[in-house]
Structures are given as structure tokens and as C-alpha cells.
Coordinates of C-alpha atoms and ligand atoms in Angstrom, one line a residue:
X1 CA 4.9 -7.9 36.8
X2 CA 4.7 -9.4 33.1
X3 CA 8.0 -10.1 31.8
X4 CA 7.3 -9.3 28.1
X5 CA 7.9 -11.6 25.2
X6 CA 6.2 -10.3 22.6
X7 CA 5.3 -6.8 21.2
X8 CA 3.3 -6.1 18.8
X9 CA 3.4 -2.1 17.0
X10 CA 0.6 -0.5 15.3
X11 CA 1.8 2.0 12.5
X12 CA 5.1 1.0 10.5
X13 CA 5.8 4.8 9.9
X14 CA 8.8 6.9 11.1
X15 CA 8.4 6.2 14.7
X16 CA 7.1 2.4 14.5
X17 CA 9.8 1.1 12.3
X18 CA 12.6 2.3 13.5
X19 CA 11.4 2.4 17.5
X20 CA 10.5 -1.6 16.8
X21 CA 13.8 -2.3 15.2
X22 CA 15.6 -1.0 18.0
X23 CA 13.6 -2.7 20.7
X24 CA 13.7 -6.2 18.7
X25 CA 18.1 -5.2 18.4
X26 CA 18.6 -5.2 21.8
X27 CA 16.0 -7.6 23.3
X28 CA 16.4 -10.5 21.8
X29 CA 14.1 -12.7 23.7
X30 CA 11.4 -10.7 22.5
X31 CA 9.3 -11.6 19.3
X32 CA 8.5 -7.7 18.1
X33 CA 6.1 -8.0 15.1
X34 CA 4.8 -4.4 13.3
X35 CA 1.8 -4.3 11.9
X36 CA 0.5 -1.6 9.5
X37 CA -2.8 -1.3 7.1
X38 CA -0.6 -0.4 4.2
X39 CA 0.4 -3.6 2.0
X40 CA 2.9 -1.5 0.0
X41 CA 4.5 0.1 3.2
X42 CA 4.7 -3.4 5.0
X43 CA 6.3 -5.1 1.7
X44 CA 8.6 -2.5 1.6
X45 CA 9.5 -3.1 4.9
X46 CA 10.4 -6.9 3.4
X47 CA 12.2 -5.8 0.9
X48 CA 15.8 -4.2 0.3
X49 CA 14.6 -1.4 -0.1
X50 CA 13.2 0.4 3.3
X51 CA 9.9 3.1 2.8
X52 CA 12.0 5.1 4.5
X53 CA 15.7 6.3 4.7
X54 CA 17.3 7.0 8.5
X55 CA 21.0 6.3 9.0
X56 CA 22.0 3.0 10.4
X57 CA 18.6 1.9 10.0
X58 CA 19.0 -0.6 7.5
X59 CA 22.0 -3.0 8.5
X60 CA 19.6 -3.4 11.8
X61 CA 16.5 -4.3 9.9
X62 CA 18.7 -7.0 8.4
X63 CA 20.4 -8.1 11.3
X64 CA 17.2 -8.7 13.0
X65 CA 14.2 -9.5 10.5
X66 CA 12.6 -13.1 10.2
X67 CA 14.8 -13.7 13.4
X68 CA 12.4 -12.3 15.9
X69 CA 11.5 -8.7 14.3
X70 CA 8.6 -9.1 11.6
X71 CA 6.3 -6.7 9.3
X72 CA 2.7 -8.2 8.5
X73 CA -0.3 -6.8 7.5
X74 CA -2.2 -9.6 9.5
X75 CA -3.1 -6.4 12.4
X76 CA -5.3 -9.4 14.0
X77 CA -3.4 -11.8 14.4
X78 CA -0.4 -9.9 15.9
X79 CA -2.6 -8.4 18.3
X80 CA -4.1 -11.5 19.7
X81 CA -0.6 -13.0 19.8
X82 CA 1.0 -10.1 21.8
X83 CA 1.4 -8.7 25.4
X84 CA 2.0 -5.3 24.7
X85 CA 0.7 -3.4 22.1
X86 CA 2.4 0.2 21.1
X87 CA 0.4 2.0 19.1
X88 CA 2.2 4.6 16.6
X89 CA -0.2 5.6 13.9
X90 CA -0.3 8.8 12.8
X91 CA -2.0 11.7 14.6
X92 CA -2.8 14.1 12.1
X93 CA -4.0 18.2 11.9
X94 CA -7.5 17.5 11.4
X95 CA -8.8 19.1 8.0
X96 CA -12.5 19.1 8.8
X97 CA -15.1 19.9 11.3
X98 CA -14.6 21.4 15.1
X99 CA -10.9 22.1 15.8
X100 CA -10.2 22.1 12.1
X101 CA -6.4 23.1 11.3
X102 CA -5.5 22.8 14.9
X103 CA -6.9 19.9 16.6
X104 CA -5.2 16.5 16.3
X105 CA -7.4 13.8 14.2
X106 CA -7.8 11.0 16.2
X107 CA -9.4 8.3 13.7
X108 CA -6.8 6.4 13.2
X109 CA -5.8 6.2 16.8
X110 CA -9.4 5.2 17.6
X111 CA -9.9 2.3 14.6
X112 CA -6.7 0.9 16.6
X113 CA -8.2 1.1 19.9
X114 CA -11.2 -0.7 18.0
X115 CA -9.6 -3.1 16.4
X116 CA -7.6 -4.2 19.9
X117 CA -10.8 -4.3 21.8
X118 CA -12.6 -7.0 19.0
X119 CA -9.6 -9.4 18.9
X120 CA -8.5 -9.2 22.7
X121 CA -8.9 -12.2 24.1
X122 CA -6.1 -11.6 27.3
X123 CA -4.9 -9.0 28.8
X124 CA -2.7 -6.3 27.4
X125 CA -1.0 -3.3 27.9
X126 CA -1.4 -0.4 25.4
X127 CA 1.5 1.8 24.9
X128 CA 0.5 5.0 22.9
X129 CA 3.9 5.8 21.1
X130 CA 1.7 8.5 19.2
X131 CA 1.6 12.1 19.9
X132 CA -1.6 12.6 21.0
X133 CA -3.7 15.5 23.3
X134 CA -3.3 15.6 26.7
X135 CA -5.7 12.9 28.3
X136 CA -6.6 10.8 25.4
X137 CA -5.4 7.5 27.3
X138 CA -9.1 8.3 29.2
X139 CA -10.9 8.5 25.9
X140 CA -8.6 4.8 24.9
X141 CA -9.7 3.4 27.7
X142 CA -13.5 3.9 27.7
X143 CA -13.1 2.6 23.7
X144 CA -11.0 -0.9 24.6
X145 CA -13.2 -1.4 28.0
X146 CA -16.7 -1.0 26.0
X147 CA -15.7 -2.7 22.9
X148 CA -13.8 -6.1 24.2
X149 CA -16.2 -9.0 23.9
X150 CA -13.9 -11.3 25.9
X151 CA -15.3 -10.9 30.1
X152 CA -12.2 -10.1 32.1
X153 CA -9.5 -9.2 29.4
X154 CA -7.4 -6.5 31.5
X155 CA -6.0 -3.2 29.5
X156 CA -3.6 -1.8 30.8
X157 CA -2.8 1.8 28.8
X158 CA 1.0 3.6 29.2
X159 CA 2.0 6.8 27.7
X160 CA 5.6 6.3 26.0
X161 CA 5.7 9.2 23.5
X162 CA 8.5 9.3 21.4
X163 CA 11.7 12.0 21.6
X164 CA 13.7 10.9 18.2
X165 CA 14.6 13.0 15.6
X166 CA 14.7 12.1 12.1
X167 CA 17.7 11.8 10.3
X168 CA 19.6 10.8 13.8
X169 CA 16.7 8.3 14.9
X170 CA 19.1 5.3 15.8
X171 CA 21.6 7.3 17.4
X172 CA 18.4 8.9 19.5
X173 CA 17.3 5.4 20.0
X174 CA 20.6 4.1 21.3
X175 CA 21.0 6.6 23.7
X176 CA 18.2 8.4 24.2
X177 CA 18.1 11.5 26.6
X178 CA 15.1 9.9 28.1
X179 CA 12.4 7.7 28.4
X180 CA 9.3 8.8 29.4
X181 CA 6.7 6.4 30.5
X182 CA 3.3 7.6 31.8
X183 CA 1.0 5.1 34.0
X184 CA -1.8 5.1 36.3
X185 CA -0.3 5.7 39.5
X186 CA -3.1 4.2 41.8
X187 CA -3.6 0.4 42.1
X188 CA -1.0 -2.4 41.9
X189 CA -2.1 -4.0 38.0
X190 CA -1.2 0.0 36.6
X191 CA 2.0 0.2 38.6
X192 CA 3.3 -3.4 37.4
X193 CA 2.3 -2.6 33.9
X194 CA 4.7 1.0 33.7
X195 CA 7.2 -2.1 35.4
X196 CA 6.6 -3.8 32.5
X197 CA 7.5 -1.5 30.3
X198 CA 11.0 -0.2 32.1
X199 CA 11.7 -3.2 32.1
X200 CA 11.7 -3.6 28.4
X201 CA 14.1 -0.6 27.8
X202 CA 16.3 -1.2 31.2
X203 CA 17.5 -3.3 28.2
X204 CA 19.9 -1.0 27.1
X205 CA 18.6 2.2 28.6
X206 CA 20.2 3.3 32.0
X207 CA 17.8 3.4 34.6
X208 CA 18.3 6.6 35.7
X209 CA 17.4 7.9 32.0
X210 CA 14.0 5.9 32.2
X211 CA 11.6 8.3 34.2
X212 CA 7.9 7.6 35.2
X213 CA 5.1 10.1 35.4
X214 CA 1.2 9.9 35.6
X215 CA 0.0 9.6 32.4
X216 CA -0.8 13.5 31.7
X217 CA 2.4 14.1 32.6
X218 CA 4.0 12.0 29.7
X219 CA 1.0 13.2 27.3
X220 CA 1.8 16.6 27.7
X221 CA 5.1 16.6 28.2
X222 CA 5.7 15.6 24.5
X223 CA 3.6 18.1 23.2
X224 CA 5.5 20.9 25.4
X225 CA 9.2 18.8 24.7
X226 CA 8.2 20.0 20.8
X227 CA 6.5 23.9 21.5
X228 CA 9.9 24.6 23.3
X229 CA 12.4 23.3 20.7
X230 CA 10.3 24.7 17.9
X231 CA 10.2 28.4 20.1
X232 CA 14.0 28.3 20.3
X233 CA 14.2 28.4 16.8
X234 CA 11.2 31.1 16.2
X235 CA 13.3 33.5 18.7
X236 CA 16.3 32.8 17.0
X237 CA 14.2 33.4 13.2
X238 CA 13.1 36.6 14.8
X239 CA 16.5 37.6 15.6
X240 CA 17.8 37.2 12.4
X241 CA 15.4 39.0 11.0
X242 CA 17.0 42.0 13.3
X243 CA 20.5 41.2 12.4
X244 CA 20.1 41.7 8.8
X245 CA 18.1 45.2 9.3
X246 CA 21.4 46.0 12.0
X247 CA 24.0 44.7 10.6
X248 CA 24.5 41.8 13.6
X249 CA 25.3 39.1 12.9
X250 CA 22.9 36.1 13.8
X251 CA 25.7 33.1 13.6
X252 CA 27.9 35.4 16.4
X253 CA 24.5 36.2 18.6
X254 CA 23.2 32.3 18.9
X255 CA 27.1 31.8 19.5
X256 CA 27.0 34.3 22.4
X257 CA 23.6 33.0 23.8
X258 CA 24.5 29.5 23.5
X259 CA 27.6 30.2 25.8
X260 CA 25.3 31.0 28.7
X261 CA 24.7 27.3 30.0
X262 CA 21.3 28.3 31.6
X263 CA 20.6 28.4 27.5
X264 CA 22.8 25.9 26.2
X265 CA 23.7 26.0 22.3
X266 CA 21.5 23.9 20.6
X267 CA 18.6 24.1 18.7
X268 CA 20.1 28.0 17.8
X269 CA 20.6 27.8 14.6
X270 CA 18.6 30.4 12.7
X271 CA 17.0 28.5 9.0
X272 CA 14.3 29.7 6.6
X273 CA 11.6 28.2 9.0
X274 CA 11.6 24.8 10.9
X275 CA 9.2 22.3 8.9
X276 CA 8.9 18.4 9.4
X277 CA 6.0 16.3 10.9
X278 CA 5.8 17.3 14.6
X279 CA 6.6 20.5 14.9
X280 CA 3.6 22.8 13.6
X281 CA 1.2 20.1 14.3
X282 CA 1.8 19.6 18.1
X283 CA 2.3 23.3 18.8
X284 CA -1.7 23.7 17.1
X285 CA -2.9 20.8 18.9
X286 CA -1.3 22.2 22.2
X287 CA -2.7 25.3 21.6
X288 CA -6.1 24.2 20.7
X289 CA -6.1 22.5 23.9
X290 CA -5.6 25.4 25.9
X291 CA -8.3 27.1 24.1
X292 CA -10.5 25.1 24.8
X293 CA -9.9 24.9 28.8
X294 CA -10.3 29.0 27.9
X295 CA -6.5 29.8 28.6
X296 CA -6.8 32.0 25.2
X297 CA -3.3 34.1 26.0
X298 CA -1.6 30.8 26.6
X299 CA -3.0 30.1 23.1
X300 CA -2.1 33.1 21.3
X301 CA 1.3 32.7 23.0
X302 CA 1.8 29.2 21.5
X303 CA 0.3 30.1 17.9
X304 CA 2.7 33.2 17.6
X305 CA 5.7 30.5 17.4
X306 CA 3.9 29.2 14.2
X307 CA 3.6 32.7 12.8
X308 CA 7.0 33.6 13.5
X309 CA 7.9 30.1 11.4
X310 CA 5.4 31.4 8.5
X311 CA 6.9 35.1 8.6
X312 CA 10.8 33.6 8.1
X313 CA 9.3 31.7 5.3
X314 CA 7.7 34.4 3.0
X315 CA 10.6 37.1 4.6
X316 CA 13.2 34.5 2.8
X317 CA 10.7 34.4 -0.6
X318 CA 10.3 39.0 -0.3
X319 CA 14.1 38.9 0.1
X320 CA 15.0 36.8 -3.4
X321 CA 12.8 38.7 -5.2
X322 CA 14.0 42.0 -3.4
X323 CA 17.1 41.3 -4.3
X324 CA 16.8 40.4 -8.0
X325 CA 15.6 43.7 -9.1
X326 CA 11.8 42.8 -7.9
X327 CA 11.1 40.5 -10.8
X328 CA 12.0 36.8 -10.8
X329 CA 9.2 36.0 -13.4
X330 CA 10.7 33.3 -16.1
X331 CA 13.8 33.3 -14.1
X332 CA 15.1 29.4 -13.3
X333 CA 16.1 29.5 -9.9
X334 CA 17.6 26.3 -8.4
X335 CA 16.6 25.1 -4.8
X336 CA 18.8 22.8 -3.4
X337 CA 17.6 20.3 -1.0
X338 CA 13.7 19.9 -0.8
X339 CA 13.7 17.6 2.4
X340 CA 13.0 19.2 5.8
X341 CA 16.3 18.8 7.1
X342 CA 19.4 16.6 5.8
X343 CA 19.8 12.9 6.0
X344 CA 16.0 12.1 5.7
X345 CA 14.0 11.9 2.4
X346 CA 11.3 13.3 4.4
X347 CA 9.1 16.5 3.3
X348 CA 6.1 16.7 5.8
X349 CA 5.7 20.5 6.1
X350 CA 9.4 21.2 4.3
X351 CA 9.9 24.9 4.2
X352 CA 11.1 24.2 0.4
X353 CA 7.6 23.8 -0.4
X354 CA 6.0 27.2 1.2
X355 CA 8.9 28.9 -0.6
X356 CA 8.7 27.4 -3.8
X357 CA 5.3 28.1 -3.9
X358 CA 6.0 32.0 -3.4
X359 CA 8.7 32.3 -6.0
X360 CA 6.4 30.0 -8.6
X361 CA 4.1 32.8 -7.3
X362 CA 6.2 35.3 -8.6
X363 CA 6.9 33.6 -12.2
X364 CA 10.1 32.0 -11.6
X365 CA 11.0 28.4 -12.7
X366 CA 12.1 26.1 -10.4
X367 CA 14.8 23.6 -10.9
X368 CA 14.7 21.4 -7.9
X369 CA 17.8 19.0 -6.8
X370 CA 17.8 16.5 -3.6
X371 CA 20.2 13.8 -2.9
X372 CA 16.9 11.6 -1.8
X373 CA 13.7 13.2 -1.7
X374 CA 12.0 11.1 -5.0
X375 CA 10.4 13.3 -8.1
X376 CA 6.9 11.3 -7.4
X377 CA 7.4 13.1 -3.5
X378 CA 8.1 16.4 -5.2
X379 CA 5.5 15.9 -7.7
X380 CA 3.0 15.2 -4.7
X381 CA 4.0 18.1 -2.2
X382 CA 4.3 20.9 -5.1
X383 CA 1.1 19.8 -7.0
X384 CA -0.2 22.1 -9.4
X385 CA 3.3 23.9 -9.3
X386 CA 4.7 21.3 -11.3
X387 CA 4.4 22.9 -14.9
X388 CA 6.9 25.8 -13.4
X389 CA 9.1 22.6 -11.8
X390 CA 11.8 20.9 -13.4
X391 CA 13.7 18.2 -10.7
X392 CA 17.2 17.1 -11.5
X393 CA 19.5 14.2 -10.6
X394 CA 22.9 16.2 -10.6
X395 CA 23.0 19.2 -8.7
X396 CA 25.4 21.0 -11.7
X397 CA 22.6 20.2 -14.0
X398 CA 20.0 22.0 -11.7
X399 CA 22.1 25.0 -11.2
X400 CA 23.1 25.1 -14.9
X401 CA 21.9 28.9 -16.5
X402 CA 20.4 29.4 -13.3
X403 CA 19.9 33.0 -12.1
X404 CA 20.1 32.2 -8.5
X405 CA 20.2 29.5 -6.1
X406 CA 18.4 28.6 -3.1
X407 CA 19.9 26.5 -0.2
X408 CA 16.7 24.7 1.7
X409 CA 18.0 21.9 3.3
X410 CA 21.8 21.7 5.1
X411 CA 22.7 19.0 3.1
X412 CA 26.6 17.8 3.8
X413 CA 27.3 17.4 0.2
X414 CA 26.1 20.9 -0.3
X415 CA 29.1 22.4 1.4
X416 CA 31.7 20.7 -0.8
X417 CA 30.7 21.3 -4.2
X418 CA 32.6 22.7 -6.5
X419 CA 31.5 26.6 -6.3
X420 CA 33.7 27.5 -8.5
X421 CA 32.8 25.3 -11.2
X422 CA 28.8 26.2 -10.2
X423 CA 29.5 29.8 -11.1
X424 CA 30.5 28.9 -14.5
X425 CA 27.4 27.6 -15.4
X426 CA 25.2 30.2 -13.8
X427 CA 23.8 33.3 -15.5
X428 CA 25.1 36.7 -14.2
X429 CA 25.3 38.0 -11.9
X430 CA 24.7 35.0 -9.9
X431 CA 23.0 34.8 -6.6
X432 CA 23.1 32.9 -3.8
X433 CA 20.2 32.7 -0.9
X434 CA 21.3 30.3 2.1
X435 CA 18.2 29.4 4.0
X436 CA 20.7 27.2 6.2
X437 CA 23.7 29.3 6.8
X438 CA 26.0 25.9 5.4
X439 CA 28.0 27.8 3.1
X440 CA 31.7 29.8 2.8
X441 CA 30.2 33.5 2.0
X442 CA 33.3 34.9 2.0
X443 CA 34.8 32.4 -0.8
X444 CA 31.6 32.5 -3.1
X445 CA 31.6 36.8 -2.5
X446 CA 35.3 36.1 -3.8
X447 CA 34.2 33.7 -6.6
X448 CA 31.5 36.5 -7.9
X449 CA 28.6 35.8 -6.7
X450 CA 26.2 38.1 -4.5
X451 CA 25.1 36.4 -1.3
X452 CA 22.2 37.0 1.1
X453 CA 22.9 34.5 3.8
X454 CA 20.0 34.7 6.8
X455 CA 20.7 36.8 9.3
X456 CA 24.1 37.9 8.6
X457 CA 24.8 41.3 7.6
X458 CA 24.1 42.0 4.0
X459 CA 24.6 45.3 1.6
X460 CA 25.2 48.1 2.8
X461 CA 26.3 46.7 6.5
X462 CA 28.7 44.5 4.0
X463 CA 30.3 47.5 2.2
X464 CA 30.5 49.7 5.3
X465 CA 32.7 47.0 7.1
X466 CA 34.6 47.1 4.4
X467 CA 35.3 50.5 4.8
X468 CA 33.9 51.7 1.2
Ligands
NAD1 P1 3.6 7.7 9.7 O1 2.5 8.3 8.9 O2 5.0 7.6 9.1 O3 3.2 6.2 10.1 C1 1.9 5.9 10.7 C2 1.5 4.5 10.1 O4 0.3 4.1 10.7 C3 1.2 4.6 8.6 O5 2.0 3.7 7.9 C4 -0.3 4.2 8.6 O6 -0.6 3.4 7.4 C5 -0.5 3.3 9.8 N1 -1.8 3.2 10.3 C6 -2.8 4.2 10.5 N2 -3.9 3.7 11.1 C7 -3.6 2.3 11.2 C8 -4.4 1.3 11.8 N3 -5.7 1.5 12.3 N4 -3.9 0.0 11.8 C9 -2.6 -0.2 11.3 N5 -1.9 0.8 10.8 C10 -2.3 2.0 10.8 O7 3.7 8.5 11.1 P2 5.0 8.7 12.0 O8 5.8 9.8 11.5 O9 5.6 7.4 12.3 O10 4.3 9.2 13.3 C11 3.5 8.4 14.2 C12 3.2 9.1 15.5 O11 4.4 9.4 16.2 C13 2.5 10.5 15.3 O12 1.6 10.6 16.4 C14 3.6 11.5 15.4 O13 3.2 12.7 15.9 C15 4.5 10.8 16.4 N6 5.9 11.2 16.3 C16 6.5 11.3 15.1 C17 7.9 11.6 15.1 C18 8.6 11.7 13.8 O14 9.8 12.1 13.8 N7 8.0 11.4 12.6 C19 8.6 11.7 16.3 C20 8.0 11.6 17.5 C21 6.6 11.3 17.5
UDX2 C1 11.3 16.9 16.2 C2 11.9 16.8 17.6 O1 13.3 17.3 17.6 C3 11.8 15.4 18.1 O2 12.3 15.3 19.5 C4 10.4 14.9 18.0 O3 10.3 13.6 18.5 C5 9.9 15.0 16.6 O4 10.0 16.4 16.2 P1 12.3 16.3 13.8 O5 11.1 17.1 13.3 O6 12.5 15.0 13.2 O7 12.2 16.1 15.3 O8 13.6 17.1 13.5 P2 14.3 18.4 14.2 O9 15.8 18.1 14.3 O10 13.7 18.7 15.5 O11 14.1 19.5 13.2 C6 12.8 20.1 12.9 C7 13.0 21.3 12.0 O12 13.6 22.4 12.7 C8 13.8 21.0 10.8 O13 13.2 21.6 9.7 C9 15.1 21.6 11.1 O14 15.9 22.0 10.0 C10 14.7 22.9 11.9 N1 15.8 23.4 12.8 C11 16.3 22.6 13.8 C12 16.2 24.7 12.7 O15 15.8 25.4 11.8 N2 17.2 25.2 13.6 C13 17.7 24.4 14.6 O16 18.5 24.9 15.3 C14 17.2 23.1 14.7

């Protein structure tokens, strides 16, 4: 079994930066060096100011850069120099040709593969940290084995997906729930590399959190790990969508499901739509998949979790133009938070921009505040929407003469604002739509404004508890 002293990661994104900072944090005698093809993401990665923004993140970077964690552009030479090699580049939805808007795009994953096989001169082991279809460590493996000039360089290829969560990926590092390593089960060189790899994490992991699995296990376990959490929160969606048209209350539904510990609590929170990176993507790749090996109902069973995620997004978008007398046109509405969920600057498939698009649709203006998603993000994700955008650095500023305002991400700060205050600078009446069930309805109701929260009771289910 190699005893591994130097790692070398593909892809200095969400997954490889943080997931390489952690590993270099807590094994010391390993050199961990990330590589990436973008000069302005790896000098960032150099700099004091990170590409991206996770919790905790940054102190580690410090602690451990130049000291044996390093970011280079020099994909080569890091490769030669290394044992192990995770790749973590991203696996996109691809936008062209067969499978298009399903399948998982593969290119980049493949130019890695390439470039490993040309500058391989001894063995390695591959680690795909990427999310990829179910049996692509074959397709790997035919790509290093025909493309390595060296005679009798060895690869190895594991299956490690990764489980973290943005916005909590150090705490998911520390202690993650699991670690899933998929290997070739048959021959001794497969069985020491997965030994290889524990032994890496055995680190800091406990052993009995560090599970082993043939390799289509691990592949498709991560893209199942993601259809489930995302279907918890499509039933849930769908169940709000029946509270408000019952009068039930979705917050005292998920309360009572989540009591039944065959269900467990989490991942119950209803929202206007789940959005981020993984989410959508995997659950079209895994149902392309099964499309393709002909299991169509398994499919269509997969896809309607997507649908249910679109339907909560225009339902929220019908409902604020609903409830403002049907016309929001030159209205400025205020969305707060832009970011797919709080503490991350990220936007990948954000439900803020699906719904902005719909009220810009419908003529409104948009003033847009986040604590850290960055205008030149906004300006990217909402494109030609811009000239009905305004983005704001102070939240009061946003919401000043604003008609209504939307909550899109569950932002802390969100919760202790001054409402008061925020209804003194609105126009009247003043409305407020939470798409993340953060706020007091009862105080703001008392404060004047009208409130349609998600799945909580709403009109005429309000008026009738009241006994009017
Ligand atoms: P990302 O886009 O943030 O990072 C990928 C990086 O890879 C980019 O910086 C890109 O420049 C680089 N890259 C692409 N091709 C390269 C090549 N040939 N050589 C060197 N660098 C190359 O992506 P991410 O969010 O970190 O996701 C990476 C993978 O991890 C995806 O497969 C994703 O599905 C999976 N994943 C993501 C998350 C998440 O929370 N973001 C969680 C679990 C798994
Ligand atoms: C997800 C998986 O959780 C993680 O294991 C995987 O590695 C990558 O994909 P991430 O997308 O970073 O992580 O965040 P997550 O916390 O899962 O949230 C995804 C979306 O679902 C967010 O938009 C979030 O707001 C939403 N969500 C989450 C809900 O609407 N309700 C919930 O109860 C939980």
C-alpha cells in the first residue's frame, strides 16, 4: 500500500479548494498542490482575497499555504510530481448535441484524463472527486491506459464523490457523515489503492464513517445522495402548495413529519424552489441515464422532481402578481438575497434568477440587495434583464419606495432588520413575499404590511382564524 505524500487536485472550484485545504489541514506530511487552467482563479487563490467565500475557509488557507498546500497553474508539473491525483473539474449539463439539457458534459473531465496520461511517467491513482455518470471510471480508464506513453505506468482510478454543502463546507469536511470511496474490488494493486486512499482521510475521519464500495456503487450513490435530498424538498414544495389552497400550515406539517424518525426533520423546509450547482443537474444526468438503459418511468419519476422545483418557482412569481392587483408593471420590487442559499456568494441555478426573470416579465423593476453576491455576478446571471435591474449595497436603500419585497435567500441578517423602519420607506400598502419562511409574519401583519409567506395560510384562511 502507497503511503501518500503528495496529492495533486485538478479543478480549484468549490469542491477542489476547499476539499484540498482540508486534506493539506489535517495531513501535514502531505505536499497537496491544486492545480487549475484558470490563471485569474489560481491567483486568487494566492491572494487575500479567496474566488470564493465559505465559512472558516479562509484562516485554513492561511494557516496552510506555501507550507505544504499550493495553487499553480503549472497542471504538468504537479501531475508528474504527484501520487494521487483527484480530479474535481466541473461536470456540466451539456448544451449541445445527444443528451442535450440532461446529460453530463464530460470535456473537461476527459482533457484531464488526457493531460494525466501525456505527463505520467509512474504510477498513480485517480480519484474522481467530480460528479459524474454512473460508470465513467471505465470510459477514464480506457482514455489514461491508451494515451500514457510511458510502458508500465500503473493507474489506478477511485471513486470519492464529494457530500459537502456549500455555505457549511468546512464544517461537512471536518466531520463529514461519510466517506465514500469506490474501487475495483478484484486484484490486489485496486484493493491497496482504495487502502491508499482511507488511509489519507483515517486522518481525521473515523474509520467507521469511511465506507468502501465497488466503484458503481460510489458513482451512483452520489447522484442518488442528491435526487433524494432534492425530492424531500419537491414533496415538501408540493405540500405547500396545498397548505396555502387549505389553510394548513406547511411550517406545522414538515414539523409533524419530521417527528417521525423513519423521516427525520431535515431537508423539510419548504422555499421558492431549491437552486445551486448539483441539484438539477445530477437529477437530469441520473435520469438521462436511466433513459437510456430504457427504464423511461424511472425517468419520468426523477424529472417530475425538477418540475415540481420549476412549478414552486413561477407559483411564487403568479402569486406576487396575484396579489398586487394583477399588475406589477413599473412597480420597484425589492428581492433580497440573490445567492442560492445564505452564507455563499454562489448563484449557480439561484431561484432569484428564474423569479426575477418572471416579474421583469411582468414589467416590474427590480432592486436587487445581497450581503455577497457581486453586481458583475448579477449582471452575468440576469443578462439582458439588467435595464429593469437596479443592485444596491444597503438593504434600506433597496427597499426604499418599494412596492413589495421579496425574500430569496434565508439570509441571517434578513431576520433582524429593522421592519419597522423598512415600512417607512415603502410605498403602500406594502407587501411582503417570503420565499424562505425567515420572517416574524405576525409582527410585520402588526407593523402594516400584507404578507404571503409560502405555504402558510393566507387571506381568507387568515381572516377566518381570526374569527371575522
Ligand atoms: P467549479 O466550476 O467551481 O470548479 C471546477 C474548476 O475546474 C474550474 O475552476 C475550472 O477552471 C477547472 N478545470 C476545468 N477543466 C480543467 C482542466 N482540464 N485542467 C485544470 N482545471 C480544469 O466546480 P465545482 O462546484 O467545484 O464542482 C466540481 C465537481 O464537483 C462537479 O462535478 C460537481 O458536480 C461536483 N460537486 C460540487 C459540489 C458543490 O457544492 N459545488 C458538491 C459536490 C460535488
Ligand atoms: C447539495 C447537497 O446537499 C450536497 O450534499 C452535495 O454535495 C451538493 O449539493 P448545496 O447545493 O451546496 O449541496 O446546498 P444544499 O444545502 O443542499 O441546498 C440546495 C438548495 O436546496 C438550496 O437552494 C437550498 O436553499 C434548498 N433547500 C435546502 C430548501 O429549499 N429546503 C431545504 O430544506 C433544504
Amino acid at each position: 500500500v502507497v503511503k501518500v505524500t503528495s496529492i495533486c487536485c485538478i479543478g480549484a472550484g468549490y469542491v477542489g479548494g476547499p476539499t484540498m485545504a482540508m486534506i493539506a489541514l489535517k495531513c501535514p506530511h502531505i505536499k497537496v498542490t491544486v492545480v487549475d487552467i484558470s490563471q485569474p482563479r489560481i491567483d486568487a487563490w494566492n491572494s487575500d482575497e479567496l474566488p470564493i467565500y465559505e465559512p472558516g475557509l479562509d484562516e485554513i488557507v492561511k494557516q496552510c499555504r506555501g507550507k505544504n498546500l499550493f495553487f499553480t497553474t503549472d497542471v504538468e508539473g504537479a501531475i508528474a510530481e504527484s501520487e494521487m491525483i483527484f480530479v474535481s473539474v466541473n461536470t456540466p449539463t451539456k448544451k449541445t448535441g445527444l443528451g442535450k439539457g440532461k446529460a453530463a458534459d464530460l470535456t473537461y473531465w476527459e482533457s484531464a484524463a488526457r493531460t494525466i496520461a501525456a505527463v505520467s511517467k509512474t504510477n498513480k491513482i485517480i480519484v474522481e472527486k467530480s460528479t459524474v455518470p454512473v460508470r465513467t471510471a471505465e470510459a477514464i480508464e480506457k482514455v489514461l491506459q491508451r494515451n500514457c506513453n510511458t510502458s508500465g505506468v500503473r493507474f489506478d482510478i477511485l471513486s470519492n464523490p464529494e457530500f459537502l454543502a456549500e455555505g457549511t463546507a468546512m464544517d461537512d469536511l471536518t466531520a463529514p457523515d461519510r466517506v465514500l470511496i469506490g474501487g475495483k474490488i478484484e486484484g490486489q494493486e485496486g484493493t491497496d489503492a482504495v487502502a491508499s486512499l482511507v488511509e489519507v482521510y483515517a486522518n481525521w475521519v473515523p474509520q467507521e464513517r469511511i465506507i468502501t464500495a465497488n466503484l458503481w456503487s460510489a458513482e451512483l450513490s452520489k447522484l442518488a445522495a442528491n435526487a433524494f435530498l432534492a425530492q424531500r424538498i419537491s414533496s415538501i414544495n408540493s405540500m405547500s402548495a396545498l397548505c396555502e389552497a387549505t389553510g394548513a400550515d406547511v411550517s406545522q406539517v414538515a414539523y409533524a413529519l419530521g417527528k417521525d424518525s423513519r423521516i427525520g426533520p431535515k431537508f423539510l423546509n419548504a422555499s421558492v424552489g431549491f437552486g445551486g450547482s448539483c441539484f438539477q443537474k445530477d437529477i437530469l444526468n441520473l435520469a438521462y441515464i436511466c433513459e437510456c438503459h430504457g427504464l423511461t418511468e424511472v425517468a419520468d419519476y426523477w424529472y417530475s422532481v425538477v418540475g415540481m422545483n420549476d412549478y414552486q418557482k413561477n407559483r411564487f412569481v403568479k402569486r406576487v402578481v396575484s396579489a398586487m392587483f394583477n399588475t406589477i408593471r413599473n412597480k420597484k420590487i425589492c428581492m433580497l438575497g440573490f445567492a442560492f442559499k445564505k452564507d455563499t456568494g454562489d448563484t449557480r441555478e439561484a431561484p432569484a434568477i428564474d423569479v426575477g426573470n418572471g416579474l421583469i416579465e411582468d414589467g416590474a423593476r427590480l432592486a436587487i440587495y445581497d450581503p455577497k453576491v457581486s453586481d458583475a455576478q448579477i449582471a452575468m446571471d440576469m443578462g439582458a434583464g439588467m435595464s429593469n435591474i437596479t443592485t444596491y449595497k444597503s438593504h434600506i436603500e433597496a427597499l426604499r419606495d418599494a412596492h413589495a419585497v421579496c425574500v430569496m435567500t434565508e439570509w441571517d441578517e434578513f431576520k433582524s432588520y429593522d421592519w419597522g423602519e423598512i415600512y417607512g420607506v415603502m410605498q403602500k400598502p406594502a407587501f411582503v413575499f417570503d420565499g424562505r419562511l425567515i420572517l416574524d409574519h405576525d409582527k410585520l401583519r402588526e407593523i402594516g404590511f400584507i404578507v404571503y409567506a409560502l405555504g402558510k395560510p393566507i387571506e381568507p384562511f387568515l381572516r377566518s382564524a381570526e374569527g371575522n
